[in-house]
mmCIF file with all atom_site columns, C-alpha atoms in Angstrom:
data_model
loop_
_atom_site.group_PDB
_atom_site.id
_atom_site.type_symbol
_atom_site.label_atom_id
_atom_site.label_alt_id
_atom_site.label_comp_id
_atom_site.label_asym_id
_atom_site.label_entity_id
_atom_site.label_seq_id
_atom_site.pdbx_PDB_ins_code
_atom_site.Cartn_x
_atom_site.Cartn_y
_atom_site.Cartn_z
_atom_site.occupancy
_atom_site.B_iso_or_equiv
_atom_site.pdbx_formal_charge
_atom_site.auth_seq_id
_atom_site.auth_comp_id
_atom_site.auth_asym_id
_atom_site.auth_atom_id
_atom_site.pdbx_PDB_model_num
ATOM 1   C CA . UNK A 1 1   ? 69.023 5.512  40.360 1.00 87.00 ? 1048 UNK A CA 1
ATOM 2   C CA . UNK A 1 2   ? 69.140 6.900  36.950 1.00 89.00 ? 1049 UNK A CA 1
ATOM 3   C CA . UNK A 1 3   ? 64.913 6.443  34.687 1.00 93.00 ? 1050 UNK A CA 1
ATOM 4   C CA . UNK A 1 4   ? 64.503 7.131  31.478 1.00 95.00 ? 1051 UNK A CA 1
ATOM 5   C CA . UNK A 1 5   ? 61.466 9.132  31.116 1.00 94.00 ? 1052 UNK A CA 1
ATOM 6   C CA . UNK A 1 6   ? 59.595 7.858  27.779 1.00 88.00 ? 1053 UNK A CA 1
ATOM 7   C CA . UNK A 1 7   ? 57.356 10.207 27.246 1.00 86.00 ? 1054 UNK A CA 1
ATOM 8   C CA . UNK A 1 8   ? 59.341 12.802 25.326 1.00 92.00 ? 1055 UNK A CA 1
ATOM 9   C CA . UNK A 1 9   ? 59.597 13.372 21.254 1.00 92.00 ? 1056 UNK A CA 1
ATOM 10  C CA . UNK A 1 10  ? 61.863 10.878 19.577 1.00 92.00 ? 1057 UNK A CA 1
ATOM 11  C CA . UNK A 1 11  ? 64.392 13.533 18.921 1.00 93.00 ? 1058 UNK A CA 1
ATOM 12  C CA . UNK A 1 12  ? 65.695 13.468 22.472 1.00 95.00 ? 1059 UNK A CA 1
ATOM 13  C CA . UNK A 1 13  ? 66.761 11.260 25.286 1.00 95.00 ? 1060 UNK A CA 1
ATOM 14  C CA . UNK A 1 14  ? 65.833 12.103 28.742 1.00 95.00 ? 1061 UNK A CA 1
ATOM 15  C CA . UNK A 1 15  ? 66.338 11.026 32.111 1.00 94.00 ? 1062 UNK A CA 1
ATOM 16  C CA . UNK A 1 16  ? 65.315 11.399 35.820 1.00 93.00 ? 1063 UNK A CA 1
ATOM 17  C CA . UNK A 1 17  ? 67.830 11.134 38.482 1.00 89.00 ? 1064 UNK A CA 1
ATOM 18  C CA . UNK A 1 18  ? 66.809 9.936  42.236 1.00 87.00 ? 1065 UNK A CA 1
ATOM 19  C CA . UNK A 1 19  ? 68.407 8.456  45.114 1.00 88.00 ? 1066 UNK A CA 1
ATOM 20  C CA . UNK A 1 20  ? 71.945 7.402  44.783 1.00 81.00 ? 1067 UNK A CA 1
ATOM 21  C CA . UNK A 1 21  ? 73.054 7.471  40.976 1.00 81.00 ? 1068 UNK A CA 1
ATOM 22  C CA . UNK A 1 22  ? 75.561 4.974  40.672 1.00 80.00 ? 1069 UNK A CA 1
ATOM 23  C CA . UNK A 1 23  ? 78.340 4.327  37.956 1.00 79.00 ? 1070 UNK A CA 1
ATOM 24  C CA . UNK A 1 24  ? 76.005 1.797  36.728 1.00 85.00 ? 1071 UNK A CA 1
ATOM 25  C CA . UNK A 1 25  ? 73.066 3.541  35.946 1.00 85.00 ? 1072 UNK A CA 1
ATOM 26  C CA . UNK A 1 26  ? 74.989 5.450  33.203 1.00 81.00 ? 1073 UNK A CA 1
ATOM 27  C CA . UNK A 1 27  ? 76.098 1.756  31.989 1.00 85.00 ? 1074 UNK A CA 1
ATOM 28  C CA . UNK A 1 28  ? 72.644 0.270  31.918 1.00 90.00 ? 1075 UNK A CA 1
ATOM 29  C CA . UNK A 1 29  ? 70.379 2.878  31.308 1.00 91.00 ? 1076 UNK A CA 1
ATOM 30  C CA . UNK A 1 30  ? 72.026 6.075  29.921 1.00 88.00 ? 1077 UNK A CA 1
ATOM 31  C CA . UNK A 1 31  ? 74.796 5.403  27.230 1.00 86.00 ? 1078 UNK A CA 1
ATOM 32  C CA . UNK A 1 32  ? 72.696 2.802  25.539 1.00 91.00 ? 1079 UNK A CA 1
ATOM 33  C CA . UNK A 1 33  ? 69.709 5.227  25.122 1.00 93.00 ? 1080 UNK A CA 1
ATOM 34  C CA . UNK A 1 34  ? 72.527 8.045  24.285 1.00 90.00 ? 1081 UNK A CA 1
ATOM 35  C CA . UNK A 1 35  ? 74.057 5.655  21.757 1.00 89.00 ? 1082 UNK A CA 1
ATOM 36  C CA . UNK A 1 36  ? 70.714 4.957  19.755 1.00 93.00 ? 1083 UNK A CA 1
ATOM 37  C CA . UNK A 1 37  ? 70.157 8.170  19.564 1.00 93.00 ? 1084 UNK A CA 1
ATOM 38  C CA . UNK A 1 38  ? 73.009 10.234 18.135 1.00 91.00 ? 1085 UNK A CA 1
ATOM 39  C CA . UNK A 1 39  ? 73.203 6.622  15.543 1.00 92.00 ? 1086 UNK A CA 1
ATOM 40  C CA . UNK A 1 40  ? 69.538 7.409  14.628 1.00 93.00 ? 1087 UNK A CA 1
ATOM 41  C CA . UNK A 1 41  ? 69.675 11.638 14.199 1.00 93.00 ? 1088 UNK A CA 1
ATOM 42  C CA . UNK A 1 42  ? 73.525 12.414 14.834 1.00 92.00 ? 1089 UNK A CA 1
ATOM 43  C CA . UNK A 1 43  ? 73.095 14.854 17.085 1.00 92.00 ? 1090 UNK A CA 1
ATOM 44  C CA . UNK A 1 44  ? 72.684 14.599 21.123 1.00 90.00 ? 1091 UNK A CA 1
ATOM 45  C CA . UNK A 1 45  ? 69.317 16.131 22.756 1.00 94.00 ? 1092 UNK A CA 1
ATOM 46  C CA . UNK A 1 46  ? 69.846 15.470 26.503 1.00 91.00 ? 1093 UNK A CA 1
ATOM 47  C CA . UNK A 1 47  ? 67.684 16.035 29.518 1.00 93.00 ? 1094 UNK A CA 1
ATOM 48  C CA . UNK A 1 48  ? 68.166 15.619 32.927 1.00 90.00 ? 1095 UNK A CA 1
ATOM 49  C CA . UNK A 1 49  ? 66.142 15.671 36.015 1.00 92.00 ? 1096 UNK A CA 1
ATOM 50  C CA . UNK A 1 50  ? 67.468 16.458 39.139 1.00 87.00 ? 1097 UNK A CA 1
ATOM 51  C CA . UNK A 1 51  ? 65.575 14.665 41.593 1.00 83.00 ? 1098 UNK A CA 1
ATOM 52  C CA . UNK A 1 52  ? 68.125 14.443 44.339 1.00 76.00 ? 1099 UNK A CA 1
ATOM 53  C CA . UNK A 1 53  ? 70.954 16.111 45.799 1.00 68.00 ? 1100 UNK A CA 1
ATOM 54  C CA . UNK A 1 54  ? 73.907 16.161 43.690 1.00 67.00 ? 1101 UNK A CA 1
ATOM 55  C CA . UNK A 1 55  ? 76.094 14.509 46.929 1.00 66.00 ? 1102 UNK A CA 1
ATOM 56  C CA . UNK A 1 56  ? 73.705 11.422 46.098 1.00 62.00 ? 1103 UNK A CA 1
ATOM 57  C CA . UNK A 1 57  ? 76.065 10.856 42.800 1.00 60.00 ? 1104 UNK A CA 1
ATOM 58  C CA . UNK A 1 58  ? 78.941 8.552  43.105 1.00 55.00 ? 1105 UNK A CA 1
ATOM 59  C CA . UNK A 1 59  ? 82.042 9.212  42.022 1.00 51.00 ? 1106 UNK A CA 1
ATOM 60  C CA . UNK A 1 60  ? 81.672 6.591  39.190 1.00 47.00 ? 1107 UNK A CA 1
ATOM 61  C CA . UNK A 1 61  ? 78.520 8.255  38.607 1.00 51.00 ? 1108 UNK A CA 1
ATOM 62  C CA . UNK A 1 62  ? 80.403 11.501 37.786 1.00 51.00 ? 1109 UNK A CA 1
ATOM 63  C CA . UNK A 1 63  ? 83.172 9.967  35.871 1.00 48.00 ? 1110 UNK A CA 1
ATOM 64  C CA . UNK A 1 64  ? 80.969 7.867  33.805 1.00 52.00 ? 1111 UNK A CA 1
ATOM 65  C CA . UNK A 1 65  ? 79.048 11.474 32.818 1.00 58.00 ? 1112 UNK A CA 1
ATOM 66  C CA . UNK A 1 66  ? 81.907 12.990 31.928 1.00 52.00 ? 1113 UNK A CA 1
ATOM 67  C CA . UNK A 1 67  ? 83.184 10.651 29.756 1.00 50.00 ? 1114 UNK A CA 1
ATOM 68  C CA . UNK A 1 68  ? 79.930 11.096 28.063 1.00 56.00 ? 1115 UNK A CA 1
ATOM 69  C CA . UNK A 1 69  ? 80.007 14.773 27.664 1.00 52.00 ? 1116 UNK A CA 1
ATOM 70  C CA . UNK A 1 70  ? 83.716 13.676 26.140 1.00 49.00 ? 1117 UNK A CA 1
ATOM 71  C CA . UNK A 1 71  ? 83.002 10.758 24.122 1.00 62.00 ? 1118 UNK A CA 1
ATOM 72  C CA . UNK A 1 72  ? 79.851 12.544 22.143 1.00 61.00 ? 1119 UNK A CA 1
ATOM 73  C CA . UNK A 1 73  ? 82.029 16.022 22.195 1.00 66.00 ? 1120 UNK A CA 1
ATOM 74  C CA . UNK A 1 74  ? 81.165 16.775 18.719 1.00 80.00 ? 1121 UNK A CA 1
ATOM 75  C CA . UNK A 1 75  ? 77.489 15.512 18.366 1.00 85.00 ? 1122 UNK A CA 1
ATOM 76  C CA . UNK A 1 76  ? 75.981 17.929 21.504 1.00 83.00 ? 1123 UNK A CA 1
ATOM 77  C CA . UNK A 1 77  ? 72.914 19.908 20.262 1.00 91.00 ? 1124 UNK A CA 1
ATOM 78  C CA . UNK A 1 78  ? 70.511 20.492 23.059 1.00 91.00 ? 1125 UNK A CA 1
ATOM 79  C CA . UNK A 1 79  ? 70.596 19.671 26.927 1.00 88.00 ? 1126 UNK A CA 1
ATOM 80  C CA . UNK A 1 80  ? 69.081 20.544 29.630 1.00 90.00 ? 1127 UNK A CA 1
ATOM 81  C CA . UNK A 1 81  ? 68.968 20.190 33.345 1.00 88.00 ? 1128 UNK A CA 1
ATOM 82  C CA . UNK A 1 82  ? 65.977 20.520 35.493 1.00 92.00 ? 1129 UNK A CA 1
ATOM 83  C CA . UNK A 1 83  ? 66.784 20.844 39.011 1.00 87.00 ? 1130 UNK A CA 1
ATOM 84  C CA . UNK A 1 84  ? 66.062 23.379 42.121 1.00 85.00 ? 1131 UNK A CA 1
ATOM 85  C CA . UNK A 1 85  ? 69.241 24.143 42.214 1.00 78.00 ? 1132 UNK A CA 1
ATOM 86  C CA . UNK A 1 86  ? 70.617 27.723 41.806 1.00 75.00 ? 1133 UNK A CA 1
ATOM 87  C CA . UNK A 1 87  ? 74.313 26.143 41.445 1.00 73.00 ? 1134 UNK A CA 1
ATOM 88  C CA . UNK A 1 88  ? 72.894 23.884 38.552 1.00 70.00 ? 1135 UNK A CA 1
ATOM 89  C CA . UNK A 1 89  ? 71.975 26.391 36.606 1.00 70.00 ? 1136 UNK A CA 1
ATOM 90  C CA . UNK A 1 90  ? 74.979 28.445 37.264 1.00 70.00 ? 1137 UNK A CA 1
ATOM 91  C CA . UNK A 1 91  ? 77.245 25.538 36.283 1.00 68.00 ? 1138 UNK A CA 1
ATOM 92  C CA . UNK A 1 92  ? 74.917 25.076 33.246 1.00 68.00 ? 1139 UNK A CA 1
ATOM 93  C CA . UNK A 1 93  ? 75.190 28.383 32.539 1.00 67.00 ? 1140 UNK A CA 1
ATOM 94  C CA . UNK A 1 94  ? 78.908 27.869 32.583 1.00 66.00 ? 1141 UNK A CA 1
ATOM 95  C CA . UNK A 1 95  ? 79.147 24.825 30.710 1.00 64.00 ? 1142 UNK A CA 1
ATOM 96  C CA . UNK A 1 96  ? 77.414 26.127 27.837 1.00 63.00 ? 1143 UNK A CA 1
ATOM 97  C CA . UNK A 1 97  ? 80.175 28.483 26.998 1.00 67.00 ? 1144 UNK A CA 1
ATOM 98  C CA . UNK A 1 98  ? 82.598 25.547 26.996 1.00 65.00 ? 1145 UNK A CA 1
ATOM 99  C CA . UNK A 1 99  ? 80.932 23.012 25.323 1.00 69.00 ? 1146 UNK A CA 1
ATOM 100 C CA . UNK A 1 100 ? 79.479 23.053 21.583 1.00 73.00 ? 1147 UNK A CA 1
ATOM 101 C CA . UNK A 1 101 ? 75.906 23.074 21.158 1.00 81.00 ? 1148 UNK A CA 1
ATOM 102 C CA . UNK A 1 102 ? 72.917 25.076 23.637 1.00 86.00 ? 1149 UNK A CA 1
ATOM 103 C CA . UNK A 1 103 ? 72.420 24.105 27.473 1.00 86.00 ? 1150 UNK A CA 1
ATOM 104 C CA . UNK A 1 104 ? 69.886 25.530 29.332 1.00 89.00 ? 1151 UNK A CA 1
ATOM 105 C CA . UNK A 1 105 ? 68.440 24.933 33.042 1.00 89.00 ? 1152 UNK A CA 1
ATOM 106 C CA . UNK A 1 106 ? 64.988 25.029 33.870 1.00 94.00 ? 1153 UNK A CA 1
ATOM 107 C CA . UNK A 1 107 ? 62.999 25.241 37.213 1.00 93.00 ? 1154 UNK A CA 1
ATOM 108 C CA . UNK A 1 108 ? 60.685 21.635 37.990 1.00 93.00 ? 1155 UNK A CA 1
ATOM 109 C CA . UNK A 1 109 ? 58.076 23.678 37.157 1.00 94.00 ? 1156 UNK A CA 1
ATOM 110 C CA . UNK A 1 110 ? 59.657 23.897 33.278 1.00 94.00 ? 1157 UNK A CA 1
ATOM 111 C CA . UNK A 1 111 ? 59.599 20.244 32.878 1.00 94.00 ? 1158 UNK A CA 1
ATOM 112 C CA . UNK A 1 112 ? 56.980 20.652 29.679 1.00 93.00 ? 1159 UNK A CA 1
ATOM 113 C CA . UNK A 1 113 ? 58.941 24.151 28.578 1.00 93.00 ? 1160 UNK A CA 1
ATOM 114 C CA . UNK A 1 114 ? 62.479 21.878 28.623 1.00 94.00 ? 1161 UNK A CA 1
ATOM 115 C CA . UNK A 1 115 ? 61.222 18.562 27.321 1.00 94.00 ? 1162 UNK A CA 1
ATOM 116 C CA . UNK A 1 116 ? 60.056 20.716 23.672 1.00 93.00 ? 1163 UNK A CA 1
ATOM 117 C CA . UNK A 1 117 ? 62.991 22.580 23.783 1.00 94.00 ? 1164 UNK A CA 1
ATOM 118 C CA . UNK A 1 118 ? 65.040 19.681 24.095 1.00 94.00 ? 1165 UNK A CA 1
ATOM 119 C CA . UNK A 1 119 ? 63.354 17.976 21.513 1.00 94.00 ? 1166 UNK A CA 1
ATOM 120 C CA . UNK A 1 120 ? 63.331 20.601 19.470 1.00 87.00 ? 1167 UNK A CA 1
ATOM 121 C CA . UNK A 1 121 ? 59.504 21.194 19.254 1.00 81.00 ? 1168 UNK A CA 1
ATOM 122 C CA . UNK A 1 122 ? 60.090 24.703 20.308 1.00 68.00 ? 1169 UNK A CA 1
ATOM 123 C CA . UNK A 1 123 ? 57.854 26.385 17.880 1.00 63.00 ? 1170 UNK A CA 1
ATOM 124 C CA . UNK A 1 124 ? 58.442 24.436 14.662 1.00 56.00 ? 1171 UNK A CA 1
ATOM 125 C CA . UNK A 1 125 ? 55.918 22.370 14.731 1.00 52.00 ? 1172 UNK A CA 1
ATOM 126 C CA . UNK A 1 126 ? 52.688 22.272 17.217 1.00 47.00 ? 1173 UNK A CA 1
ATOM 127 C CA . UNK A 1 127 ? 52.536 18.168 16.897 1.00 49.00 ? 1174 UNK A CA 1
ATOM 128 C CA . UNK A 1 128 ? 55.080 16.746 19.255 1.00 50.00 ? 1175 UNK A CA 1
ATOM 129 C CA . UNK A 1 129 ? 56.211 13.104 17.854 1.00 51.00 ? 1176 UNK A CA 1
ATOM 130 C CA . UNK A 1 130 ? 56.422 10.682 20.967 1.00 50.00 ? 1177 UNK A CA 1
ATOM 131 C CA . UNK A 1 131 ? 58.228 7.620  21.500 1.00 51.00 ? 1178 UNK A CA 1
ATOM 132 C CA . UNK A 1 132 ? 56.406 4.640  21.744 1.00 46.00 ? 1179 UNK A CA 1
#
């Protein structure tokens, strides 16, 4: 299952992932949020957190995230993943050198530290502007 975690500044999109993450959950709750987004500031600020196993991601799941990666190639800015994971932030790590725009992975701990980077509150201005 795939929430969208609304507490963030309206320059971003972010999500939390738990359980199984179907094909759907990109469907219903991710590309519509993505969409709005990059139509309202034409650029992609993603987050992701990791709060389950990446096995717990169907292969839908995966094939529907890629073809987001693909499909907003051009409009990538920020993302991040939070996870536990050392092989999340190694493949983040790697991904960043093949993708436009900055990726960075962040410990659970982060969550605050990634959310204003994401949103790009990282230093420019103290007031963070939340969605509603």
């Amino acid at each position: 299952m795939i929430q969208q975690l609304k507490d963030t500044p309206n320059t971003m999109v972010g999500f939390r992932a738990i359980h199984e993450v179907k094909k759907e959950d990109f469907d219903k709750i991710v590309l519509p949020a993505v969409d709005e987004l990059v139509k309202r500031i034409d650029k992609l600020n993603y987050l992701l957190v990791l709060d389950t196993p990446l096995n717990n991601f169907t292969i839908g799941a995966w094939m529907r995230d890629a073809m987001l990666g693909l499909n907003n190639l051009n409009k990538w800015n920020r993302a991040a993943v939070v996870s536990a994971s050392d092989d999340i932030k190694n493949v983040t790590a790697l991904f960043s050198k093949v993708v436009p725009g900055e990726f960075r992975a962040y410990g659970h701990h982060e969550l605050d530290t990634a959310i204003r980077w994401v949103g790009e509150q990282d230093g420019i201005n103290t007031h963070q502007v939340f969605q509603e």
